[in-house]
Amino acid sequence: MKKWMWIPVVLLVTFLGDRLAAYLLTSAVEKSEFRYSRLYAGDGKADIVLLGNSRGLNFFQPYIEEATGKSTLNLSYNAMPADLGGALLRDYMDTYGAPEKLVVDVTFLDRDNEELIREFRPYAQYSERLDSLLKITDSSIYWGTKVAHLSRYGGEVAQRMFYYLSKSDEDWLLDRQISKQMAEDSKSLEPYRNNYTLDRIRAFGKVVNAYQAAGTDVRFVINPYYPAFQKSIMNLDSLALDVRRETGIPVLDYSKSVTGDQNFGDYQHLNKKGAEVYLARMLKDIGL
Amino acid sequence: MVFNSLNFFIFSAVFFPLYFALRGKARLWLCLIASYVFYGAWDWRFLGLIVTSTLIDYYLGLSLEDEQDQTRRKRLLQLSLFANLGFLAFFKYFNFFIESATAGIQSMGYDGSLSTLHIILPVGISFYTFQSMSYSIDVYRKQIPVERNLLRFATFISFFPQLVAGPIVRASDFLPQFAKDREFEWSRFQVGLGQILWGFFKKVAIADSIAPFVDQCFADPSKFGGLHLAIGVVFYSFQIYCDFSGYSDIAIGLARIMGFDFPKNFNKPYFSQDFSEFWQRWHISLSGWLRDYLYIPLGGSRGGKLFTWRNLMITMLLGGLWHGAAWVFVLWGFLHGSYQVLGKILSPYWRKLHDAVRTPKFIRVALNVAIVYFLTCFAWVYFRAGAPNIAMSDQIPIAHGVIGGIFSGEGWNFGAVINKFIVLKGVLLIGMMLFVEILDEKMPMWQMVDQRPAFRVVSFASLLWLIALFGVFSASAFIYFQF
């Protein structure tokens, strides 16, 4: 055998192994109970669609479903950027039509997040929007996923997708109480700003206006913050005003609606107990 | 230019065919120009520094060889050390000394403030400076012949595979290898490529995957519970190991393909049973350098226990400072110095205790490894707090925040750990790496890669799959570039 023969053999084995393993993993994507898998596998239809960043996970689905008797799909994800959130909502509408209600925590309009768009690469094969978003965000990752299909499945989103292969992801919520140290430190917090931009609000406004036009009751909210942290945020009022002006949809501000250390996991997130306190009030306000 | 970038891939695709097509002087010129392009890709202005350093040591080396008067020879050596350490002091330590002096003046109640300069740290300066200095010292000691060929000497100093993060290769090991042209050898290519793939796996699949978890812990430790922080510290110990040893593996693999043999820089350090052994397994080229050019000239272990302990402490303190211009690195060096001194004091009693209770050998080994690993991790906390994005005044509070958080007893349940997915991925990947390292003890991997084509195909394909699956392809720099 020629001394160099192992090189094409390595390349061939690598290529075939990549395609075979990716094929198996792709079928796992479609079987997973993870919310985005359900969205793209045709099993995501819901009466109420929810969206936000990690704070949007405070829309605790088991409680909402029990209290309202309606099905939910929560598209929130940690550090969700507005463009990705918009793409997911448009994909939902294309597949399932308009839901009865769309509830959005507008504090998620505070960021772009290229990293998370990269993380959503397992789903780019199902969505032209996600695919082009990935291409614009990081062309090397985009082309990497075309060359090595396995590279779609190494990120955090893919890992969550595997984790929820045979169990629901709807009952996950931060399961802890804010630490004493954090509570103590909250006495001397630096001023904090939500980094929303008008461009981002306008772009997202187009998405939700399409929902409204299709008959969905769209509700914007600001989920609760830890009281001392809430006080340190300089521009929540202007966020609410700008969102209303740019989209025509009023914002219900619940940022001060929950108090007590026992209800918070940290400054920005309620724990399970706090989420139930909050949702009891919010659901009533939005007619559910 | 970093190894884990498309630019380096293109660079290699051009360089290697040319390298094997050329011979003699032309090949040396190619190596030198390629090394300067590789280095200049970061900041071309620092090429002047490496060229100056090269010329100083080259001409001082010639003078040292020709000079017979011992006093003058000593002065020539001092000049070389002054120039090399002067560059290092200015570019790396100037602001540190100024800030420390200002803090000292202010702590005495005076309202003093000294201006710092906006100095950019040249990548890899500590590595090539040490390599260059070792040449001058060895010529002075007449341990090696002087190199009279400037082209060869400049290539030795700037050789791109190990220029920015080592291993620090001695002139006595490296310069003789330039004596004849190296032919392409399949055996070298196979093993070298295997080392490169293994290095990439450690860097992009392990180190870069767990880095965000570590960054989070050290950005604000007060946000996390004890278990989360403890995992962060353990992850950092593997992040820095995989990052640095990954770089060394790639450097050694590249050099091997080119026909050069570099010494091993890491040898499974977290399996060490005491700290002397740890430093024979961790960053071996630096610890060997410190031993030969600092510890032994200080007197080594030749003057009794107290004298040995003093020399150990000085060596480790300066070794700490070599890593970075911050007090946390000095503290890290102090901890490692203390561990070694305490190890020397306590080990006879420890052995007696084991003998008395007749501890089985595997338990004794496991305990030793666990203690060394635990103490190493403790020291890593200070080391990580010295990251360039953390202000000097925040470094100690952050380190103590992490340690305090771990030992507070709060949040020691897995439910309180955030980003469990990175934890699971990290544990899986680190487990795989350790498994291969343990296996390597029984069946030397590189020998199998070289001699068994089927093993080569399977192991290379597996590494490529793992890199594709778990790799982070953001062309992030290697941690040790900052040193």
mmCIF file with all atom_site columns, N, CA and C in Angstrom, chain A residues 136-191:
data_model
loop_
_atom_site.group_PDB
_atom_site.id
_atom_site.type_symbol
_atom_site.label_atom_id
_atom_site.label_alt_id
_atom_site.label_comp_id
_atom_site.label_asym_id
_atom_site.label_entity_id
_atom_site.label_seq_id
_atom_site.pdbx_PDB_ins_code
_atom_site.Cartn_x
_atom_site.Cartn_y
_atom_site.Cartn_z
_atom_site.occupancy
_atom_site.B_iso_or_equiv
_atom_site.pdbx_formal_charge
_atom_site.auth_seq_id
_atom_site.auth_comp_id
_atom_site.auth_asym_id
_atom_site.auth_atom_id
_atom_site.pdbx_PDB_model_num
ATOM 1   N N  . ILE A 1 136 ? -25.446 35.927 7.878  1.00 0.00 ? 136 ILE A N  1
ATOM 2   C CA . ILE A 1 136 ? -25.073 37.345 8.065  1.00 0.00 ? 136 ILE A CA 1
ATOM 3   C C  . ILE A 1 136 ? -24.210 37.490 9.321  1.00 0.00 ? 136 ILE A C  1
ATOM 4   N N  . THR A 1 137 ? -24.562 36.736 10.369 1.00 0.00 ? 137 THR A N  1
ATOM 5   C CA . THR A 1 137 ? -23.888 36.891 11.661 1.00 0.00 ? 137 THR A CA 1
ATOM 6   C C  . THR A 1 137 ? -22.472 36.339 11.642 1.00 0.00 ? 137 THR A C  1
ATOM 7   N N  . ASP A 1 138 ? -22.307 35.124 11.103 1.00 0.00 ? 138 ASP A N  1
ATOM 8   C CA . ASP A 1 138 ? -20.988 34.485 11.162 1.00 0.00 ? 138 ASP A CA 1
ATOM 9   C C  . ASP A 1 138 ? -20.844 33.554 9.967  1.00 0.00 ? 138 ASP A C  1
ATOM 10  N N  . SER A 1 139 ? -20.263 34.080 8.910  1.00 0.00 ? 139 SER A N  1
ATOM 11  C CA . SER A 1 139 ? -20.219 33.290 7.676  1.00 0.00 ? 139 SER A CA 1
ATOM 12  C C  . SER A 1 139 ? -19.332 32.049 7.846  1.00 0.00 ? 139 SER A C  1
ATOM 13  N N  . SER A 1 140 ? -18.307 32.131 8.720  1.00 0.00 ? 140 SER A N  1
ATOM 14  C CA . SER A 1 140 ? -17.439 30.947 8.863  1.00 0.00 ? 140 SER A CA 1
ATOM 15  C C  . SER A 1 140 ? -18.193 29.806 9.546  1.00 0.00 ? 140 SER A C  1
ATOM 16  N N  . ILE A 1 141 ? -19.015 30.142 10.546 1.00 0.00 ? 141 ILE A N  1
ATOM 17  C CA . ILE A 1 141 ? -19.830 29.089 11.184 1.00 0.00 ? 141 ILE A CA 1
ATOM 18  C C  . ILE A 1 141 ? -20.860 28.574 10.174 1.00 0.00 ? 141 ILE A C  1
ATOM 19  N N  . TYR A 1 142 ? -21.432 29.511 9.413  1.00 0.00 ? 142 TYR A N  1
ATOM 20  C CA . TYR A 1 142 ? -22.442 29.130 8.431  1.00 0.00 ? 142 TYR A CA 1
ATOM 21  C C  . TYR A 1 142 ? -21.846 28.105 7.452  1.00 0.00 ? 142 TYR A C  1
ATOM 22  N N  . TRP A 1 143 ? -20.700 28.436 6.869  1.00 0.00 ? 143 TRP A N  1
ATOM 23  C CA . TRP A 1 143 ? -20.094 27.525 5.901  1.00 0.00 ? 143 TRP A CA 1
ATOM 24  C C  . TRP A 1 143 ? -19.570 26.267 6.599  1.00 0.00 ? 143 TRP A C  1
ATOM 25  N N  . GLY A 1 144 ? -19.148 26.431 7.852  1.00 0.00 ? 144 GLY A N  1
ATOM 26  C CA . GLY A 1 144 ? -18.713 25.270 8.642  1.00 0.00 ? 144 GLY A CA 1
ATOM 27  C C  . GLY A 1 144 ? -19.821 24.242 8.767  1.00 0.00 ? 144 GLY A C  1
ATOM 28  N N  . THR A 1 145 ? -21.051 24.723 8.980  1.00 0.00 ? 145 THR A N  1
ATOM 29  C CA . THR A 1 145 ? -22.173 23.783 9.123  1.00 0.00 ? 145 THR A CA 1
ATOM 30  C C  . THR A 1 145 ? -22.509 23.096 7.800  1.00 0.00 ? 145 THR A C  1
ATOM 31  N N  . LYS A 1 146 ? -22.135 23.759 6.707  1.00 0.00 ? 146 LYS A N  1
ATOM 32  C CA . LYS A 1 146 ? -22.388 23.137 5.392  1.00 0.00 ? 146 LYS A CA 1
ATOM 33  C C  . LYS A 1 146 ? -21.339 22.049 5.118  1.00 0.00 ? 146 LYS A C  1
ATOM 34  N N  . VAL A 1 147 ? -20.104 22.315 5.540  1.00 0.00 ? 147 VAL A N  1
ATOM 35  C CA . VAL A 1 147 ? -19.022 21.349 5.289  1.00 0.00 ? 147 VAL A CA 1
ATOM 36  C C  . VAL A 1 147 ? -19.129 20.178 6.270  1.00 0.00 ? 147 VAL A C  1
ATOM 37  N N  . ALA A 1 148 ? -19.175 20.489 7.561  1.00 0.00 ? 148 ALA A N  1
ATOM 38  C CA . ALA A 1 148 ? -19.252 19.442 8.592  1.00 0.00 ? 148 ALA A CA 1
ATOM 39  C C  . ALA A 1 148 ? -20.612 19.556 9.273  1.00 0.00 ? 148 ALA A C  1
ATOM 40  N N  . HIS A 1 149 ? -21.518 18.675 8.919  1.00 0.00 ? 149 HIS A N  1
ATOM 41  C CA . HIS A 1 149 ? -22.871 18.755 9.484  1.00 0.00 ? 149 HIS A CA 1
ATOM 42  C C  . HIS A 1 149 ? -22.876 18.560 10.993 1.00 0.00 ? 149 HIS A C  1
ATOM 43  N N  . LEU A 1 150 ? -21.875 17.819 11.491 1.00 0.00 ? 150 LEU A N  1
ATOM 44  C CA . LEU A 1 150 ? -21.806 17.607 12.944 1.00 0.00 ? 150 LEU A CA 1
ATOM 45  C C  . LEU A 1 150 ? -21.653 18.919 13.698 1.00 0.00 ? 150 LEU A C  1
ATOM 46  N N  . SER A 1 151 ? -21.063 19.917 13.039 1.00 0.00 ? 151 SER A N  1
ATOM 47  C CA . SER A 1 151 ? -20.795 21.174 13.755 1.00 0.00 ? 151 SER A CA 1
ATOM 48  C C  . SER A 1 151 ? -22.087 21.906 14.117 1.00 0.00 ? 151 SER A C  1
ATOM 49  N N  . ARG A 1 152 ? -23.234 21.421 13.624 1.00 0.00 ? 152 ARG A N  1
ATOM 50  C CA . ARG A 1 152 ? -24.506 22.035 14.036 1.00 0.00 ? 152 ARG A CA 1
ATOM 51  C C  . ARG A 1 152 ? -24.884 21.672 15.467 1.00 0.00 ? 152 ARG A C  1
ATOM 52  N N  . TYR A 1 153 ? -24.300 20.577 15.957 1.00 0.00 ? 153 TYR A N  1
ATOM 53  C CA . TYR A 1 153 ? -24.878 19.975 17.164 1.00 0.00 ? 153 TYR A CA 1
ATOM 54  C C  . TYR A 1 153 ? -24.028 20.065 18.436 1.00 0.00 ? 153 TYR A C  1
ATOM 55  N N  . GLY A 1 154 ? -23.030 20.902 18.451 1.00 0.00 ? 154 GLY A N  1
ATOM 56  C CA . GLY A 1 154 ? -22.165 20.947 19.627 1.00 0.00 ? 154 GLY A CA 1
ATOM 57  C C  . GLY A 1 154 ? -22.507 22.043 20.619 1.00 0.00 ? 154 GLY A C  1
ATOM 58  N N  . GLY A 1 155 ? -23.410 22.937 20.251 1.00 0.00 ? 155 GLY A N  1
ATOM 59  C CA . GLY A 1 155 ? -23.669 24.098 21.109 1.00 0.00 ? 155 GLY A CA 1
ATOM 60  C C  . GLY A 1 155 ? -24.641 23.813 22.236 1.00 0.00 ? 155 GLY A C  1
ATOM 61  N N  . GLU A 1 156 ? -24.883 24.865 23.016 1.00 0.00 ? 156 GLU A N  1
ATOM 62  C CA . GLU A 1 156 ? -25.750 24.731 24.183 1.00 0.00 ? 156 GLU A CA 1
ATOM 63  C C  . GLU A 1 156 ? -27.188 24.431 23.777 1.00 0.00 ? 156 GLU A C  1
ATOM 64  N N  . VAL A 1 157 ? -27.660 25.085 22.729 1.00 0.00 ? 157 VAL A N  1
ATOM 65  C CA . VAL A 1 157 ? -29.044 24.861 22.294 1.00 0.00 ? 157 VAL A CA 1
ATOM 66  C C  . VAL A 1 157 ? -29.215 23.402 21.866 1.00 0.00 ? 157 VAL A C  1
ATOM 67  N N  . ALA A 1 158 ? -28.217 22.877 21.161 1.00 0.00 ? 158 ALA A N  1
ATOM 68  C CA . ALA A 1 158 ? -28.289 21.469 20.743 1.00 0.00 ? 158 ALA A CA 1
ATOM 69  C C  . ALA A 1 158 ? -28.296 20.555 21.970 1.00 0.00 ? 158 ALA A C  1
ATOM 70  N N  . GLN A 1 159 ? -27.470 20.895 22.951 1.00 0.00 ? 159 GLN A N  1
ATOM 71  C CA . GLN A 1 159 ? -27.442 20.058 24.160 1.00 0.00 ? 159 GLN A CA 1
ATOM 72  C C  . GLN A 1 159 ? -28.775 20.062 24.864 1.00 0.00 ? 159 GLN A C  1
ATOM 73  N N  . ARG A 1 160 ? -29.415 21.225 24.911 1.00 0.00 ? 160 ARG A N  1
ATOM 74  C CA . ARG A 1 160 ? -30.748 21.287 25.543 1.00 0.00 ? 160 ARG A CA 1
ATOM 75  C C  . ARG A 1 160 ? -31.737 20.437 24.738 1.00 0.00 ? 160 ARG A C  1
ATOM 76  N N  . MET A 1 161 ? -31.587 20.512 23.439 1.00 0.00 ? 161 MET A N  1
ATOM 77  C CA . MET A 1 161 ? -32.470 19.734 22.580 1.00 0.00 ? 161 MET A CA 1
ATOM 78  C C  . MET A 1 161 ? -32.343 18.235 22.897 1.00 0.00 ? 161 MET A C  1
ATOM 79  N N  . PHE A 1 162 ? -31.086 17.775 23.117 1.00 0.00 ? 162 PHE A N  1
ATOM 80  C CA . PHE A 1 162 ? -30.897 16.361 23.460 1.00 0.00 ? 162 PHE A CA 1
ATOM 81  C C  . PHE A 1 162 ? -31.461 16.063 24.853 1.00 0.00 ? 162 PHE A C  1
ATOM 82  N N  . TYR A 1 163 ? -31.256 17.005 25.754 1.00 0.00 ? 163 TYR A N  1
ATOM 83  C CA . TYR A 1 163 ? -31.716 16.812 27.130 1.00 0.00 ? 163 TYR A CA 1
ATOM 84  C C  . TYR A 1 163 ? -33.232 16.589 27.172 1.00 0.00 ? 163 TYR A C  1
ATOM 85  N N  . TYR A 1 164 ? -33.939 17.315 26.297 1.00 0.00 ? 164 TYR A N  1
ATOM 86  C CA . TYR A 1 164 ? -35.403 17.214 26.299 1.00 0.00 ? 164 TYR A CA 1
ATOM 87  C C  . TYR A 1 164 ? -35.919 16.206 25.273 1.00 0.00 ? 164 TYR A C  1
ATOM 88  N N  . LEU A 1 165 ? -35.084 15.222 24.972 1.00 0.00 ? 165 LEU A N  1
ATOM 89  C CA . LEU A 1 165 ? -35.491 14.216 23.979 1.00 0.00 ? 165 LEU A CA 1
ATOM 90  C C  . LEU A 1 165 ? -36.777 13.498 24.386 1.00 0.00 ? 165 LEU A C  1
ATOM 91  N N  . SER A 1 166 ? -36.880 13.190 25.671 1.00 0.00 ? 166 SER A N  1
ATOM 92  C CA . SER A 1 166 ? -38.074 12.439 26.071 1.00 0.00 ? 166 SER A CA 1
ATOM 93  C C  . SER A 1 166 ? -38.739 13.058 27.298 1.00 0.00 ? 166 SER A C  1
ATOM 94  N N  . LYS A 1 167 ? -38.570 14.372 27.464 1.00 0.00 ? 167 LYS A N  1
ATOM 95  C CA . LYS A 1 167 ? -39.283 15.021 28.573 1.00 0.00 ? 167 LYS A CA 1
ATOM 96  C C  . LYS A 1 167 ? -39.618 16.456 28.216 1.00 0.00 ? 167 LYS A C  1
ATOM 97  N N  . SER A 1 168 ? -40.631 16.962 28.853 1.00 0.00 ? 168 SER A N  1
ATOM 98  C CA . SER A 1 168 ? -41.089 18.309 28.538 1.00 0.00 ? 168 SER A CA 1
ATOM 99  C C  . SER A 1 168 ? -40.130 19.360 29.080 1.00 0.00 ? 168 SER A C  1
ATOM 100 N N  . ASP A 1 169 ? -40.018 20.470 28.347 1.00 0.00 ? 169 ASP A N  1
ATOM 101 C CA . ASP A 1 169 ? -39.155 21.557 28.839 1.00 0.00 ? 169 ASP A CA 1
ATOM 102 C C  . ASP A 1 169 ? -39.989 22.669 29.470 1.00 0.00 ? 169 ASP A C  1
ATOM 103 N N  . GLU A 1 170 ? -41.290 22.417 29.658 1.00 0.00 ? 170 GLU A N  1
ATOM 104 C CA . GLU A 1 170 ? -42.163 23.525 30.047 1.00 0.00 ? 170 GLU A CA 1
ATOM 105 C C  . GLU A 1 170 ? -42.111 23.886 31.523 1.00 0.00 ? 170 GLU A C  1
ATOM 106 N N  . ASP A 1 171 ? -41.615 22.962 32.339 1.00 0.00 ? 171 ASP A N  1
ATOM 107 C CA . ASP A 1 171 ? -41.688 23.238 33.782 1.00 0.00 ? 171 ASP A CA 1
ATOM 108 C C  . ASP A 1 171 ? -40.354 23.719 34.346 1.00 0.00 ? 171 ASP A C  1
ATOM 109 N N  . TRP A 1 172 ? -39.453 24.168 33.475 1.00 0.00 ? 172 TRP A N  1
ATOM 110 C CA . TRP A 1 172 ? -38.152 24.618 33.986 1.00 0.00 ? 172 TRP A CA 1
ATOM 111 C C  . TRP A 1 172 ? -38.263 26.054 34.494 1.00 0.00 ? 172 TRP A C  1
ATOM 112 N N  . LEU A 1 173 ? -37.739 26.285 35.641 1.00 0.00 ? 173 LEU A N  1
ATOM 113 C CA . LEU A 1 173 ? -37.666 27.650 36.183 1.00 0.00 ? 173 LEU A CA 1
ATOM 114 C C  . LEU A 1 173 ? -36.553 27.702 37.213 1.00 0.00 ? 173 LEU A C  1
ATOM 115 N N  . LEU A 1 174 ? -35.946 28.864 37.339 1.00 0.00 ? 174 LEU A N  1
ATOM 116 C CA . LEU A 1 174 ? -34.859 29.048 38.298 1.00 0.00 ? 174 LEU A CA 1
ATOM 117 C C  . LEU A 1 174 ? -35.313 28.571 39.686 1.00 0.00 ? 174 LEU A C  1
ATOM 118 N N  . ASP A 1 175 ? -34.582 27.598 40.228 1.00 0.00 ? 175 ASP A N  1
ATOM 119 C CA . ASP A 1 175 ? -35.054 26.958 41.453 1.00 0.00 ? 175 ASP A CA 1
ATOM 120 C C  . ASP A 1 175 ? -34.138 27.326 42.619 1.00 0.00 ? 175 ASP A C  1
ATOM 121 N N  . ARG A 1 176 ? -34.117 28.577 42.975 1.00 0.00 ? 176 ARG A N  1
ATOM 122 C CA . ARG A 1 176 ? -33.273 28.975 44.103 1.00 0.00 ? 176 ARG A CA 1
ATOM 123 C C  . ARG A 1 176 ? -33.739 30.340 44.613 1.00 0.00 ? 176 ARG A C  1
ATOM 124 N N  . GLN A 1 177 ? -33.237 30.692 45.787 1.00 0.00 ? 177 GLN A N  1
ATOM 125 C CA . GLN A 1 177 ? -33.557 32.016 46.335 1.00 0.00 ? 177 GLN A CA 1
ATOM 126 C C  . GLN A 1 177 ? -32.308 32.880 46.271 1.00 0.00 ? 177 GLN A C  1
ATOM 127 N N  . ILE A 1 178 ? -32.507 34.147 46.030 1.00 0.00 ? 178 ILE A N  1
ATOM 128 C CA . ILE A 1 178 ? -31.384 35.073 45.918 1.00 0.00 ? 178 ILE A CA 1
ATOM 129 C C  . ILE A 1 178 ? -30.456 34.944 47.135 1.00 0.00 ? 178 ILE A C  1
ATOM 130 N N  . SER A 1 179 ? -29.133 34.964 46.895 1.00 0.00 ? 179 SER A N  1
ATOM 131 C CA . SER A 1 179 ? -28.208 34.761 48.010 1.00 0.00 ? 179 SER A CA 1
ATOM 132 C C  . SER A 1 179 ? -28.193 35.976 48.939 1.00 0.00 ? 179 SER A C  1
ATOM 133 N N  . LYS A 1 180 ? -27.808 35.715 50.184 1.00 0.00 ? 180 LYS A N  1
ATOM 134 C CA . LYS A 1 180 ? -27.764 36.811 51.163 1.00 0.00 ? 180 LYS A CA 1
ATOM 135 C C  . LYS A 1 180 ? -26.786 37.877 50.708 1.00 0.00 ? 180 LYS A C  1
ATOM 136 N N  . GLN A 1 181 ? -25.686 37.404 50.127 1.00 0.00 ? 181 GLN A N  1
ATOM 137 C CA . GLN A 1 181 ? -24.653 38.335 49.664 1.00 0.00 ? 181 GLN A CA 1
ATOM 138 C C  . GLN A 1 181 ? -25.196 39.264 48.584 1.00 0.00 ? 181 GLN A C  1
ATOM 139 N N  . MET A 1 182 ? -25.922 38.667 47.641 1.00 0.00 ? 182 MET A N  1
ATOM 140 C CA . MET A 1 182 ? -26.494 39.479 46.558 1.00 0.00 ? 182 MET A CA 1
ATOM 141 C C  . MET A 1 182 ? -27.515 40.465 47.101 1.00 0.00 ? 182 MET A C  1
ATOM 142 N N  . ALA A 1 183 ? -28.324 39.984 48.024 1.00 0.00 ? 183 ALA A N  1
ATOM 143 C CA . ALA A 1 183 ? -29.334 40.870 48.615 1.00 0.00 ? 183 ALA A CA 1
ATOM 144 C C  . ALA A 1 183 ? -28.644 42.039 49.323 1.00 0.00 ? 183 ALA A C  1
ATOM 145 N N  . GLU A 1 184 ? -27.568 41.727 50.007 1.00 0.00 ? 184 GLU A N  1
ATOM 146 C CA . GLU A 1 184 ? -26.811 42.760 50.728 1.00 0.00 ? 184 GLU A CA 1
ATOM 147 C C  . GLU A 1 184 ? -26.174 43.750 49.729 1.00 0.00 ? 184 GLU A C  1
ATOM 148 N N  . ASP A 1 185 ? -25.594 43.190 48.670 1.00 0.00 ? 185 ASP A N  1
ATOM 149 C CA . ASP A 1 185 ? -24.937 44.031 47.656 1.00 0.00 ? 185 ASP A CA 1
ATOM 150 C C  . ASP A 1 185 ? -25.909 44.948 46.931 1.00 0.00 ? 185 ASP A C  1
ATOM 151 N N  . SER A 1 186 ? -27.195 44.586 46.952 1.00 0.00 ? 186 SER A N  1
ATOM 152 C CA . SER A 1 186 ? -28.165 45.388 46.197 1.00 0.00 ? 186 SER A CA 1
ATOM 153 C C  . SER A 1 186 ? -28.326 46.790 46.787 1.00 0.00 ? 186 SER A C  1
ATOM 154 N N  . LYS A 1 187 ? -27.786 46.974 47.982 1.00 0.00 ? 187 LYS A N  1
ATOM 155 C CA . LYS A 1 187 ? -27.899 48.310 48.606 1.00 0.00 ? 187 LYS A CA 1
ATOM 156 C C  . LYS A 1 187 ? -26.999 49.323 47.918 1.00 0.00 ? 187 LYS A C  1
ATOM 157 N N  . SER A 1 188 ? -26.025 48.849 47.205 1.00 0.00 ? 188 SER A N  1
ATOM 158 C CA . SER A 1 188 ? -25.103 49.806 46.563 1.00 0.00 ? 188 SER A CA 1
ATOM 159 C C  . SER A 1 188 ? -24.905 49.466 45.084 1.00 0.00 ? 188 SER A C  1
ATOM 160 N N  . LEU A 1 189 ? -25.999 49.379 44.371 1.00 0.00 ? 189 LEU A N  1
ATOM 161 C CA . LEU A 1 189 ? -25.893 49.025 42.952 1.00 0.00 ? 189 LEU A CA 1
ATOM 162 C C  . LEU A 1 189 ? -25.606 50.251 42.094 1.00 0.00 ? 189 LEU A C  1
ATOM 163 N N  . GLU A 1 190 ? -24.826 50.016 41.055 1.00 0.00 ? 190 GLU A N  1
ATOM 164 C CA . GLU A 1 190 ? -24.556 51.077 40.074 1.00 0.00 ? 190 GLU A CA 1
ATOM 165 C C  . GLU A 1 190 ? -25.812 51.285 39.230 1.00 0.00 ? 190 GLU A C  1
ATOM 166 N N  . PRO A 1 191 ? -26.006 52.494 38.704 1.00 0.00 ? 191 PRO A N  1
ATOM 167 C CA . PRO A 1 191 ? -27.152 52.695 37.796 1.00 0.00 ? 191 PRO A CA 1
ATOM 168 C C  . PRO A 1 191 ? -27.046 51.760 36.586 1.00 0.00 ? 191 PRO A C  1
#
